[in-house]
Structure formats: structure tokens, C-alpha cells
Amino acid sequence: MRVFKFGGASIKDAEGIKNVYDVLQKVGYDDVLLVVSAMGKTTNALETVIKDYFEKSSALKASVQEVKKYHNQILLDLFDSECPAVFEDVNKKFLELDYFLEHNKSTNYNFVYDQVVSYGELISTTILAHFMNYKNIPTTWVDVRNLIKTNTNYRDAEVDWALTQENISKNIQRNQLNITQGFLGSDPNNFTTTLGREGSDYTAAIFAYCLNAQSVTIWKDVPGVMNADPRYFENAQLLNQISYREAIELAFYGATVIHPKTLQPLQKKEIPLYVKSFINPLLKGTSVSKGNTLEPYLPCYIVKRDQLLISLSSIDFSFIMEEHISEIFSLFHQFKLKVNLIQNSAISFSVCVEDKFDNFKEVNAILSKKFKVDYTEKVTLYTIRHFNDTAAQMVEEGKKVLLKQLSKETMQIIISEN
Ligand code: ADP
Ligand code: ASP
Ligand code: MG
């Protein structure tokens, strides 16, 4: 069996859905499982719904309406008024969402988040499955929440591998086209959970692992994994082959083209991962598999924007010792600040963090009681794997470098954007 993942960008409109059909015609669809994300930016739109819901904002009705309108337009573009069943099925999902928003009593933000945001994938897969059937490709719609079991860590749930393995082995039918949702799972009480933003790649890997799949292909709006994000680097080049180890490193440092959790399950069973263009599906793209580190061997650039550079020194000029560092880290952990770089000197300790959940104000208040805290907001962290002088010069040229760190394979540079 092959596992294919289609992300939001590939199905952002009716043309995108039709293109999935074209891709399947070209590459085959017998014995395939499609893992599908929400359409376009639907997850972001549903995040606005959740925010409006918790703020009891008068904008809630309009933000829900926007999600409905977007999907209804795609339905009209795809089916006109033929195939009433798809209109009914999608409408049913919207009614469920309305019902939840009206009747929910839970004040747990993360719980509510998962119940609401999941409609993006539930609806996209409903539309896609109907479209395939409409085009005479028989398709089975699978509710992933009956298969991927997780704990109750809403928004970043951890997979119960044993239960998930059992469910997937028992329930996925081979030799047909299956369609299921990326990003979702369910907890022991069968409430919906999610695996973290951009988690659909990970879902594809979970299925591939449990099914002993032949390969995973993630279909992208780029030709494959490149040595830099082509949105920011004009001369980005395609990488034909990357080892699992190297791909894990690139994803770890923030190459957003592959979700970092995706690679480990695949590496364990040596299942190859192909990253290919949904615009030119017959091109080879990138193969992540056992083998060469990187082919061609080029410096790889990874950019992380909107980082926070924090420098801590002790108020009395004493050394920053292990006990301080462990205290600082447990605080970061508690407030979900993700540490991307650390540098230590005798009396100061610098960290580059990502404050996804806007918690730094609180952390700063606590730290300031013990340390002198200096910080610079909105810095950019550049990572160059397999760096050379030319590569470093290119990144630094004309910019204000705040910090630089080297290891054998990797150079990291923090740049001030002001
Ligand atoms: P999906 O729709 O599957 O979620 P994403 O938008 O997450 O797709 O990923 C595709 C995007 O990743 C590309 O449009 C590209 O801008 C970006 N990207 C970042 N780093 C790289 C890289 N090294 N190679 C290719 N694309 C990259
Ligand atoms: N729809 C989810 C997100 O946008 C999951 C994914 O696309 O991978 O984060
Ligand atoms: Mg993505």
C-alpha cells in the first residue's frame, strides 16, 4: 500500500480538488490511502472562530459564516447542484459544529480548540471522497478518530501506538482507495484530539508505519525538498536525495516542508518518503531514504522569523550555574517557550526562543525577580547546514548579527531585523 498526503495548499479551491483527481489518474490509486488536511487556510479561520467564541465576541457568527461560505463556494464550483448527498453531508458537519458551539460547557481552551478545529479535516475529506466517487473512483471515507488513539493532551496529543496499530491493522481495507483526515485522533473517551499544527504529515507516517506501507508521498506546491525555502531564496535548488538523519536535522531546525515528527516512524521501518510536486506529479521530486546524506551536496538554509533573543545575567554579577539554568528551563517548559539556541558565558546566559503562545510577559516577570533580563524581539534565526564561507557571507551581508554559533555541520546566526 502507498500512503499519499495532500496538504492545505493542494486543495485550497475546486481546481485543487480536481488536480488531486488528475494526480491520482497519473500515478495510480489502487491500494492507496490518502491523508488529507483542511482546505487552504481553514485551520487558521477556525482558530479565529475559537478566539471569538472564548472572547464572546459579536464577530463569532461572521467568522463561522466565513468558513461555511468558503466551503460552499467550493461545493458549487465542483458539483453545481448535482450530487445532493455531498451538500447534505457537509451541511451535517456544519450543524454539528453549530451545535457544539451552542451547547459546549467546557472552559478548557485546548479541549474546545480540538473539537472545533477538527471540522476543517472532516469537511475537506468529505468533499474529496464525494468528488472521487462522482468521478467514478470508488472511495472509502475513513474517520481517523476511530483509528488513531491518543492521550488527552489536547492540541499536541501523543499517540497510543499499540491501540493505534491494532485499529489500523484491523480496519484499513487494502486494494482500494481510502481517504482519511490528517492531524486528528481521539482520546480514551473518544473526544477529538489533534497532533499539533501541520500534523498531517505525521498522520501519514503513523499510517505508513502501522500498515508497513511501501512508501509515503507528500504532494507539495514545490518540486520537492530544496536547499532553502524558495519563497525567500531565489536560487533554491532541488535536493534529489536526503538521508533520514539529514531530513530529521533539517526539520528539527525548522525546514517547514516536512513536519519534524514524521521521519522517525518511517526511518524505523525504512519506508521511503517522497516529496513531490502536485503540479508536475511525474517528476521525481525528493526521496528521503537510506543512503547518501545529501545529493547534491549543498549548504541548506533554514529561516525562523519572529524569534525572541533573551539574555540573562545575575543581578550580583555572580556566575550563572547549573541550578539557575535548570530553573530557567523548567520555566520555559512550563510556559511552552520553545528554545532554539543556547549560548552561555561566565555571567550571562543567552537563549533564542519562540513564544508561540504569547507567554513571555509572564515569564519575564518571574525571571526579573532573580536576573537582569535583556531581550530583543522579532529577531530572525538562520541555520545553515553544511555551511561554507560563501553561504555565511550571503546570510550576513548588510545585516546586524547579534549572535553566531558553529558546530561541525551547522552554523546558526541571529539577525536583528531593526
Ligand atoms: P502543506 O500544504 O502540505 O501543508 P506547506 O505549505 O506546509 O504545505 O509546505 C510547503 C511550503 O514549504 C512551500 O511552499 C515552501 O515555501 C515551504 N518550504 C520551506 N522550506 C522548504 C524547503 N527547504 N524546500 C521546499 N519548500 C520549503
Ligand atoms: N490543518 C492542520 C494545520 O493547518 C494540519 C495540517 O495541515 O497538517 O495545521
Ligand atoms: Mg504544512
Tab-separated table of C-alpha atoms and ligand atoms in Angstrom:
chain	number	residue	atom	x	y	z
A	1	MET	CA	0.000	0.000	0.000
A	2	ARG	CA	1.112	3.568	-0.702
A	3	VAL	CA	0.238	6.490	1.557
A	4	PHE	CA	-0.291	9.908	-0.049
A	5	LYS	CA	-0.634	13.145	1.880
A	6	PHE	CA	-2.295	16.201	0.376
A	7	GLY	CA	-1.851	19.401	2.395
A	8	GLY	CA	-3.982	22.528	2.592
A	9	ALA	CA	-2.240	24.273	-0.307
A	10	SER	CA	-3.029	21.394	-2.693
A	11	ILE	CA	-6.794	21.579	-2.073
A	12	LYS	CA	-7.335	25.276	-1.492
A	13	ASP	CA	-10.063	25.533	-4.140
A	14	ALA	CA	-12.122	23.495	-6.606
A	15	GLU	CA	-9.222	23.433	-9.062
A	16	GLY	CA	-7.064	21.896	-6.345
A	17	ILE	CA	-9.569	19.091	-5.745
A	18	LYS	CA	-9.773	18.424	-9.477
A	19	ASN	CA	-5.986	18.346	-9.555
A	20	VAL	CA	-5.924	15.621	-6.865
A	21	TYR	CA	-8.075	13.561	-9.230
A	22	ASP	CA	-5.605	14.252	-12.075
A	23	VAL	CA	-2.642	13.292	-9.892
A	24	LEU	CA	-4.327	10.004	-8.980
A	25	GLN	CA	-5.047	9.286	-12.648
A	26	LYS	CA	-1.359	9.765	-13.411
A	27	VAL	CA	0.221	7.891	-10.510
A	28	GLY	CA	-2.453	5.265	-9.771
A	29	TYR	CA	-4.823	4.803	-6.877
A	30	ASP	CA	-5.249	1.075	-6.281
A	31	ASP	CA	-4.183	0.201	-2.779
A	32	VAL	CA	-3.713	3.829	-1.705
A	33	LEU	CA	-4.533	5.690	1.488
A	34	LEU	CA	-4.985	9.439	1.125
A	35	VAL	CA	-4.308	11.527	4.220
A	36	VAL	CA	-5.801	14.968	3.741
A	37	SER	CA	-5.515	18.316	5.560
A	38	ALA	CA	-8.075	21.081	5.871
A	39	MET	CA	-8.587	23.157	2.714
A	40	GLY	CA	-6.338	26.198	2.249
A	41	LYS	CA	-6.172	28.277	5.413
A	42	THR	CA	-9.263	26.713	7.051
A	43	THR	CA	-7.413	25.789	10.256
A	44	ASN	CA	-6.442	29.448	10.745
A	45	ALA	CA	-10.046	30.506	10.053
A	46	LEU	CA	-11.296	28.018	12.657
A	47	GLU	CA	-8.734	29.354	15.124
A	48	THR	CA	-10.415	32.747	14.700
A	49	VAL	CA	-13.784	31.094	15.410
A	50	ILE	CA	-12.377	29.657	18.649
A	51	LYS	CA	-10.912	33.003	19.679
A	52	ASP	CA	-14.218	34.786	19.001
A	53	TYR	CA	-16.060	32.040	20.909
A	54	PHE	CA	-13.924	32.440	24.022
A	55	GLU	CA	-13.975	36.225	23.867
A	56	LYS	CA	-17.764	36.049	23.473
A	57	SER	CA	-17.225	38.358	20.522
A	58	SER	CA	-20.082	39.542	18.320
A	59	ALA	CA	-17.831	38.569	15.398
A	60	LEU	CA	-18.362	34.849	16.109
A	61	LYS	CA	-21.317	34.484	13.760
A	62	ALA	CA	-19.399	36.113	10.918
A	63	SER	CA	-16.265	34.042	11.473
A	64	VAL	CA	-18.279	30.792	11.379
A	65	GLN	CA	-20.105	32.066	8.326
A	66	GLU	CA	-16.829	32.716	6.554
A	67	VAL	CA	-15.773	29.075	6.936
A	68	LYS	CA	-19.157	27.909	5.643
A	69	LYS	CA	-19.137	30.303	2.700
A	70	TYR	CA	-15.654	29.244	1.623
A	71	HIS	CA	-16.581	25.547	1.553
A	72	ASN	CA	-19.997	26.144	-0.027
A	73	GLN	CA	-18.378	28.019	-2.892
A	74	ILE	CA	-16.026	25.082	-3.498
A	75	LEU	CA	-19.019	22.703	-3.446
A	76	LEU	CA	-20.842	24.832	-6.025
A	77	ASP	CA	-17.737	25.034	-8.236
A	78	LEU	CA	-17.260	21.261	-8.089
A	79	PHE	CA	-20.755	19.824	-8.209
A	80	ASP	CA	-23.073	22.642	-9.310
A	81	SER	CA	-26.298	21.215	-7.909
A	82	GLU	CA	-25.604	17.642	-8.906
A	83	CYS	CA	-24.714	15.172	-6.163
A	84	PRO	CA	-27.042	16.425	-3.398
A	85	ALA	CA	-25.508	13.917	-0.959
A	86	VAL	CA	-22.288	15.957	-0.644
A	87	PHE	CA	-24.203	19.156	0.147
A	88	GLU	CA	-26.135	17.215	2.791
A	89	ASP	CA	-23.041	15.605	4.318
A	90	VAL	CA	-21.122	18.882	4.523
A	91	ASN	CA	-24.145	20.668	5.932
A	92	LYS	CA	-24.445	17.962	8.595
A	93	LYS	CA	-20.891	18.725	9.705
A	94	PHE	CA	-21.673	22.444	9.921
A	95	LEU	CA	-24.773	21.682	12.010
A	96	GLU	CA	-22.631	19.584	14.357
A	97	LEU	CA	-20.200	22.495	14.693
A	98	ASP	CA	-23.056	24.950	15.408
A	99	TYR	CA	-24.481	22.531	17.964
A	100	PHE	CA	-21.129	22.225	19.712
A	101	LEU	CA	-20.648	25.997	19.879
A	102	GLU	CA	-24.142	26.461	21.304
A	103	HIS	CA	-24.092	23.654	23.866
A	104	ASN	CA	-20.493	23.268	24.973
A	105	LYS	CA	-19.932	23.833	28.687
A	106	SER	CA	-16.191	23.175	28.848
A	107	THR	CA	-13.949	26.131	29.585
A	108	ASN	CA	-10.830	24.168	28.645
A	109	TYR	CA	-9.434	26.150	25.699
A	110	ASN	CA	-7.328	23.339	24.317
A	111	PHE	CA	-10.195	20.846	24.501
A	112	VAL	CA	-12.576	23.225	22.721
A	113	TYR	CA	-9.849	24.014	20.171
A	114	ASP	CA	-9.572	20.386	19.106
A	115	GLN	CA	-13.335	19.821	18.930
A	116	VAL	CA	-13.747	22.874	16.673
A	117	VAL	CA	-10.616	22.873	14.531
A	118	SER	CA	-11.177	19.229	13.520
A	119	TYR	CA	-14.061	20.268	11.243
A	120	GLY	CA	-11.504	21.524	8.722
A	121	GLU	CA	-10.279	17.984	8.009
A	122	LEU	CA	-13.683	16.323	8.495
A	123	ILE	CA	-15.171	18.576	5.813
A	124	SER	CA	-12.251	18.525	3.347
A	125	THR	CA	-12.196	14.714	3.300
A	126	THR	CA	-15.976	14.566	2.917
A	127	ILE	CA	-15.781	16.803	-0.156
A	128	LEU	CA	-12.813	14.965	-1.647
A	129	ALA	CA	-14.327	11.493	-1.125
A	130	HIS	CA	-17.593	12.573	-2.752
A	131	PHE	CA	-15.717	14.097	-5.661
A	132	MET	CA	-13.773	10.894	-6.314
A	133	ASN	CA	-16.962	8.834	-6.221
A	134	TYR	CA	-18.634	11.366	-8.508
A	135	LYS	CA	-15.717	10.888	-10.938
A	136	ASN	CA	-16.165	7.110	-10.708
A	137	ILE	CA	-13.212	6.343	-8.481
A	138	PRO	CA	-14.789	4.268	-5.701
A	139	THR	CA	-13.527	5.682	-2.412
A	140	THR	CA	-13.934	4.752	1.232
A	141	TRP	CA	-14.126	7.652	3.702
A	142	VAL	CA	-12.442	6.654	6.952
A	143	ASP	CA	-12.947	8.522	10.249
A	144	VAL	CA	-9.401	8.654	11.576
A	145	ARG	CA	-10.686	9.223	15.109
A	146	ASN	CA	-11.719	5.554	15.248
A	147	LEU	CA	-8.143	4.530	14.457
A	148	ILE	CA	-5.544	6.927	15.884
A	149	LYS	CA	-5.866	6.845	19.672
A	150	THR	CA	-4.093	9.422	21.815
A	151	ASN	CA	-3.861	10.762	25.341
A	152	THR	CA	-5.811	13.853	26.428
A	153	ASN	CA	-3.040	16.355	25.759
A	154	TYR	CA	-5.299	18.435	23.521
A	155	ARG	CA	-3.592	20.389	20.692
A	156	ASP	CA	-0.454	18.271	20.941
A	157	ALA	CA	-1.724	14.797	21.717
A	158	GLU	CA	0.587	11.809	21.986
A	159	VAL	CA	-0.207	8.674	20.052
A	160	ASP	CA	-1.021	5.393	21.809
A	161	TRP	CA	0.898	3.259	19.345
A	162	ALA	CA	-0.300	-0.150	20.497
A	163	LEU	CA	-4.013	0.683	20.223
A	164	THR	CA	-3.493	2.622	17.010
A	165	GLN	CA	-1.585	-0.254	15.429
A	166	GLU	CA	-4.364	-2.691	16.321
A	167	ASN	CA	-7.117	-0.412	14.964
A	168	ILE	CA	-5.335	0.339	11.717
A	169	SER	CA	-4.394	-3.292	11.018
A	170	LYS	CA	-7.987	-4.401	11.618
A	171	ASN	CA	-9.844	-1.654	9.820
A	172	ILE	CA	-7.978	-0.368	6.783
A	173	GLN	CA	-9.027	-2.271	3.658
A	174	ARG	CA	-6.278	-2.886	1.150
A	175	ASN	CA	-6.626	-2.796	-2.654
A	176	GLN	CA	-8.881	0.225	-2.749
A	177	LEU	CA	-8.713	4.000	-2.382
A	178	ASN	CA	-9.178	5.133	1.225
A	179	ILE	CA	-9.474	8.757	2.290
A	180	THR	CA	-8.893	9.909	5.830
A	181	GLN	CA	-8.151	13.047	7.862
A	182	GLY	CA	-4.685	14.211	8.778
A	183	PHE	CA	-3.923	15.897	12.125
A	184	LEU	CA	-6.763	14.264	14.142
A	185	GLY	CA	-7.066	11.483	16.675
A	186	SER	CA	-9.255	10.710	19.661
A	187	ASP	CA	-8.726	10.326	23.394
A	188	PRO	CA	-9.784	7.389	25.610
A	189	ASN	CA	-13.267	8.953	25.956
A	190	ASN	CA	-13.485	9.334	22.170
A	191	PHE	CA	-13.240	13.109	22.214
A	192	THR	CA	-11.348	14.543	19.265
A	193	THR	CA	-7.684	15.413	19.726
A	194	THR	CA	-5.116	16.973	17.373
A	195	LEU	CA	-1.451	16.140	16.872
A	196	GLY	CA	-0.052	19.700	16.655
A	197	ARG	CA	-0.245	22.268	13.851
A	198	GLU	CA	0.913	20.945	10.493
A	199	GLY	CA	0.441	17.432	11.894
A	200	SER	CA	-0.970	15.777	8.776
A	201	ASP	CA	2.478	14.686	7.564
A	202	TYR	CA	2.821	12.883	10.884
A	203	THR	CA	-0.550	11.170	10.371
A	204	ALA	CA	0.703	9.862	7.026
A	205	ALA	CA	3.775	8.449	8.775
A	206	ILE	CA	1.672	6.810	11.512
A	207	PHE	CA	-0.419	5.004	8.905
A	208	ALA	CA	2.607	4.019	6.851
A	209	TYR	CA	4.274	2.569	9.931
A	210	CYS	CA	1.194	0.617	11.026
A	211	LEU	CA	0.447	-0.651	7.517
A	212	ASN	CA	4.067	-1.453	6.622
A	213	ALA	CA	3.444	0.733	3.602
A	214	GLN	CA	5.601	0.629	0.518
A	215	SER	CA	6.148	4.426	0.628
A	216	VAL	CA	4.749	7.788	1.704
A	217	THR	CA	4.387	10.643	-0.783
A	218	ILE	CA	3.654	14.168	0.346
A	219	TRP	CA	2.389	16.308	-2.505
A	220	LYS	CA	3.525	19.914	-2.412
A	221	ASP	CA	3.417	23.204	-4.284
A	222	VAL	CA	7.219	22.973	-4.658
A	223	PRO	CA	9.244	20.445	-6.724
A	224	GLY	CA	10.467	18.681	-3.564
A	225	VAL	CA	12.723	19.481	-0.629
A	226	MET	CA	15.038	22.287	-1.707
A	227	ASN	CA	18.192	23.603	-0.086
A	228	ALA	CA	16.188	26.654	1.079
A	229	ASP	CA	12.601	27.845	1.180
A	230	PRO	CA	12.062	29.102	-2.392
A	231	ARG	CA	9.746	31.822	-1.055
A	232	TYR	CA	12.775	33.551	0.489
A	233	PHE	CA	15.739	32.288	-1.566
A	234	GLU	CA	15.603	32.966	-5.287
A	235	ASN	CA	18.192	30.363	-6.205
A	236	ALA	CA	16.921	27.475	-4.125
A	237	GLN	CA	17.849	24.128	-5.669
A	238	LEU	CA	16.097	20.784	-5.551
A	239	LEU	CA	17.635	18.051	-3.392
A	240	ASN	CA	17.223	14.686	-5.111
A	241	GLN	CA	18.086	12.505	-2.150
A	242	ILE	CA	18.362	13.062	1.595
A	243	SER	CA	19.092	10.551	4.328
A	244	TYR	CA	16.563	10.176	7.156
A	245	ARG	CA	19.134	11.584	9.552
A	246	GLU	CA	19.693	14.710	7.461
A	247	ALA	CA	15.956	15.222	6.914
A	248	ILE	CA	15.383	14.943	10.677
A	249	GLU	CA	18.058	17.609	11.210
A	250	LEU	CA	16.536	19.925	8.580
A	251	ALA	CA	13.030	19.518	10.017
A	252	PHE	CA	14.365	19.981	13.557
A	253	TYR	CA	15.983	23.302	12.640
A	254	GLY	CA	12.712	24.421	11.083
A	255	ALA	CA	12.519	23.471	7.399
A	256	THR	CA	8.734	23.604	7.324
A	257	VAL	CA	8.421	21.440	4.245
A	258	ILE	CA	8.379	18.309	6.465
A	259	HIS	CA	6.867	18.097	9.937
A	260	PRO	CA	9.630	17.002	12.356
A	261	LYS	CA	7.710	14.098	13.919
A	262	THR	CA	7.131	12.487	10.526
A	263	LEU	CA	10.520	10.981	9.933
A	264	GLN	CA	11.202	8.766	12.941
A	265	PRO	CA	8.420	6.204	12.337
A	266	LEU	CA	9.449	5.971	8.686
A	267	GLN	CA	13.120	5.586	9.493
A	268	LYS	CA	12.361	2.748	11.922
A	269	LYS	CA	10.869	0.653	9.134
A	270	GLU	CA	12.966	2.156	6.331
A	271	ILE	CA	9.872	3.304	4.475
A	272	PRO	CA	10.902	5.861	1.833
A	273	LEU	CA	9.347	9.322	1.916
A	274	TYR	CA	8.878	11.092	-1.410
A	275	VAL	CA	8.253	14.816	-1.542
A	276	LYS	CA	6.778	15.677	-4.932
A	277	SER	CA	5.070	18.440	-6.850
A	278	PHE	CA	1.302	18.177	-7.199
A	279	ILE	CA	1.677	20.378	-10.277
A	280	ASN	CA	4.124	18.014	-12.029
A	281	PRO	CA	3.390	14.660	-10.389
A	282	LEU	CA	5.528	12.630	-12.762
A	283	LEU	CA	8.742	14.447	-11.851
A	284	LYS	CA	10.949	12.618	-9.385
A	285	GLY	CA	10.996	15.164	-6.561
A	286	THR	CA	12.963	14.323	-3.432
A	287	SER	CA	13.490	10.912	-1.928
A	288	VAL	CA	14.146	10.684	1.806
A	289	SER	CA	15.521	7.240	2.386
A	290	LYS	CA	18.513	5.198	3.482
A	291	GLY	CA	21.576	6.385	1.628
A	292	ASN	CA	23.612	9.500	0.941
A	293	THR	CA	23.374	12.392	3.368
A	294	LEU	CA	22.510	14.897	0.710
A	295	GLU	CA	22.558	14.737	-3.061
A	296	PRO	CA	23.568	17.196	-4.452
A	297	TYR	CA	25.722	18.188	-1.502
A	298	LEU	CA	24.831	21.868	-0.938
A	299	PRO	CA	24.587	24.236	2.022
A	300	CYS	CA	20.976	24.182	3.275
A	301	TYR	CA	19.385	27.345	4.661
A	302	ILE	CA	16.593	27.421	7.215
A	303	VAL	CA	14.973	30.640	8.359
A	304	LYS	CA	12.945	31.080	11.543
A	305	ARG	CA	11.406	34.511	11.893
A	306	ASP	CA	9.805	36.201	14.856
A	307	GLN	CA	12.142	34.768	17.471
A	308	LEU	CA	12.965	36.281	20.823
A	309	LEU	CA	16.579	36.644	21.954
A	310	ILE	CA	16.780	36.722	25.738
A	311	SER	CA	19.960	37.480	27.683
A	312	LEU	CA	20.035	36.774	31.387
A	313	SER	CA	22.735	37.848	33.809
A	314	SER	CA	22.765	37.583	37.559
A	315	ILE	CA	21.955	40.783	39.399
A	316	ASP	CA	25.050	40.462	41.631
A	317	PHE	CA	27.462	39.510	38.799
A	318	SER	CA	27.792	36.010	40.170
A	319	PHE	CA	28.057	33.089	37.742
A	320	ILE	CA	25.004	31.559	36.149
A	321	MET	CA	25.237	27.998	37.384
A	322	GLU	CA	23.552	24.699	36.539
A	323	GLU	CA	20.873	25.201	39.166
A	324	HIS	CA	19.874	28.529	37.569
A	325	ILE	CA	19.853	27.020	34.135
A	326	SER	CA	17.640	24.143	35.200
A	327	GLU	CA	15.265	26.624	36.839
A	328	ILE	CA	15.165	28.769	33.684
A	329	PHE	CA	14.474	25.744	31.503
A	330	SER	CA	11.702	24.403	33.661
A	331	LEU	CA	10.077	27.832	33.442
A	332	PHE	CA	10.356	27.792	29.639
A	333	HIS	CA	8.874	24.315	29.604
A	334	GLN	CA	6.007	25.347	31.856
A	335	PHE	CA	5.152	28.326	29.626
A	336	LYS	CA	5.710	26.463	26.345
A	337	LEU	CA	8.551	28.675	25.117
A	338	LYS	CA	10.468	26.648	22.561
A	339	VAL	CA	14.241	27.011	22.862
A	340	ASN	CA	16.021	27.138	19.502
A	341	LEU	CA	19.558	28.135	20.533
A	342	ILE	CA	21.557	28.476	23.738
A	343	GLN	CA	24.791	30.331	24.458
A	344	ASN	CA	26.455	30.536	27.831
A	345	SER	CA	29.252	32.737	29.177
A	346	ALA	CA	30.569	33.319	32.680
A	347	ILE	CA	27.968	35.813	33.791
A	348	SER	CA	25.366	35.737	31.100
A	349	PHE	CA	23.138	33.189	29.500
A	350	SER	CA	21.515	33.823	26.109
A	351	VAL	CA	18.658	31.887	24.577
A	352	CYS	CA	16.744	32.258	21.366
A	353	VAL	CA	13.147	31.166	21.909
A	354	GLU	CA	9.888	31.010	20.059
A	355	ASP	CA	6.920	32.276	22.057
A	356	LYS	CA	4.057	30.718	20.117
A	357	PHE	CA	1.555	31.105	22.929
A	358	ASP	CA	2.415	34.706	23.908
A	359	ASN	CA	3.638	33.807	27.373
A	360	PHE	CA	6.882	35.796	27.544
A	361	LYS	CA	5.407	38.656	29.567
A	362	GLU	CA	4.631	36.288	32.438
A	363	VAL	CA	7.969	34.506	32.120
A	364	ASN	CA	9.798	37.836	32.106
A	365	ALA	CA	8.043	38.922	35.314
A	366	ILE	CA	9.216	35.757	37.059
A	367	LEU	CA	12.777	35.869	35.672
A	368	SER	CA	13.207	39.562	36.504
A	369	LYS	CA	12.947	38.786	40.215
A	370	LYS	CA	16.225	36.845	40.020
A	371	PHE	CA	18.076	38.030	36.933
A	372	LYS	CA	18.775	41.086	34.883
A	373	VAL	CA	16.782	40.364	31.732
A	374	ASP	CA	17.561	41.933	28.357
A	375	TYR	CA	15.654	40.874	25.305
A	376	THR	CA	15.271	41.680	21.617
A	377	GLU	CA	12.015	40.859	19.905
A	378	LYS	CA	11.425	39.828	16.307
A	379	VAL	CA	14.902	38.544	15.569
A	380	THR	CA	15.497	36.006	12.799
A	381	LEU	CA	17.378	32.768	13.304
A	382	TYR	CA	19.229	31.483	10.251
A	383	THR	CA	20.569	27.956	10.284
A	384	ILE	CA	22.997	26.803	7.599
A	385	ARG	CA	23.603	23.072	7.462
A	386	HIS	CA	26.850	22.128	5.658
A	387	PHE	CA	27.910	25.771	5.703
A	388	ASN	CA	30.852	27.317	3.906
A	389	ASP	CA	32.220	30.874	3.843
A	390	THR	CA	30.187	31.952	0.828
A	391	ALA	CA	26.978	30.698	2.411
A	392	ALA	CA	27.678	32.505	5.685
A	393	GLN	CA	28.583	35.731	3.870
A	394	MET	CA	25.375	35.618	1.890
A	395	VAL	CA	23.287	35.438	5.060
A	396	GLU	CA	25.238	38.068	6.979
A	397	GLU	CA	25.727	40.626	4.222
A	398	GLY	CA	24.421	44.050	5.228
A	399	LYS	CA	22.714	42.698	8.329
A	400	LYS	CA	23.157	43.245	12.034
A	401	VAL	CA	24.414	39.967	13.520
A	402	LEU	CA	23.532	39.565	17.211
A	403	LEU	CA	24.926	36.118	17.803
A	404	LYS	CA	26.660	33.361	15.894
A	405	GLN	CA	27.288	29.744	16.785
A	406	LEU	CA	29.161	26.983	14.998
A	407	SER	CA	29.310	23.230	15.194
A	408	LYS	CA	30.882	20.814	12.742
A	409	GLU	CA	27.968	20.702	10.321
A	410	THR	CA	25.854	23.664	11.336
A	411	MET	CA	26.142	27.433	11.610
A	412	GLN	CA	23.430	29.451	13.332
A	413	ILE	CA	23.165	33.211	13.063
A	414	ILE	CA	20.754	35.509	14.851
A	415	ILE	CA	19.969	38.684	12.977
A	416	SER	CA	18.225	41.801	14.175
A	417	GLU	CA	15.531	42.979	11.789
A	418	ASN	CA	15.608	46.559	13.110
B	1	ADP	P1	1.166	21.785	3.038
B	1	ADP	O1	0.094	22.334	2.170
B	1	ADP	O2	1.474	20.362	2.718
B	1	ADP	O3	0.930	21.991	4.488
B	1	ADP	P2	3.329	23.620	3.390
B	1	ADP	O4	2.865	24.983	2.986
B	1	ADP	O5	3.396	23.310	4.843
B	1	ADP	O6	2.462	22.561	2.608
B	1	ADP	O7	4.762	23.310	2.782
B	1	ADP	C1	5.134	23.740	1.509
B	1	ADP	C2	5.924	25.020	1.609
B	1	ADP	O8	7.087	24.796	2.384
B	1	ADP	C3	6.442	25.526	0.312
B	1	ADP	O9	5.503	26.334	-0.359
B	1	ADP	C4	7.713	26.272	0.687
B	1	ADP	O10	7.522	27.665	0.663
B	1	ADP	C5	7.986	25.849	2.115
B	1	ADP	N1	9.355	25.398	2.351
B	1	ADP	C6	10.091	25.689	3.460
B	1	ADP	N2	11.298	25.164	3.406
B	1	ADP	C7	11.373	24.490	2.230
B	1	ADP	C8	12.386	23.714	1.612
B	1	ADP	N3	13.582	23.521	2.182
B	1	ADP	N4	12.112	23.147	0.416
B	1	ADP	C9	10.920	23.322	-0.168
B	1	ADP	N5	9.905	24.053	0.359
B	1	ADP	C10	10.126	24.633	1.548
B	2	ASP	N1	-4.779	21.558	9.052
B	2	ASP	C1	-3.754	21.466	10.049
B	2	ASP	C2	-2.937	22.742	10.081
B	2	ASP	O1	-3.146	23.615	9.253
B	2	ASP	C3	-2.877	20.262	9.884
B	2	ASP	C4	-2.052	20.219	8.625
B	2	ASP	O2	-2.381	20.917	7.670
B	2	ASP	O3	-1.089	19.475	8.579
B	2	ASP	O4	-2.114	22.886	10.940
B	3	MG	MG	2.031	22.075	6.023
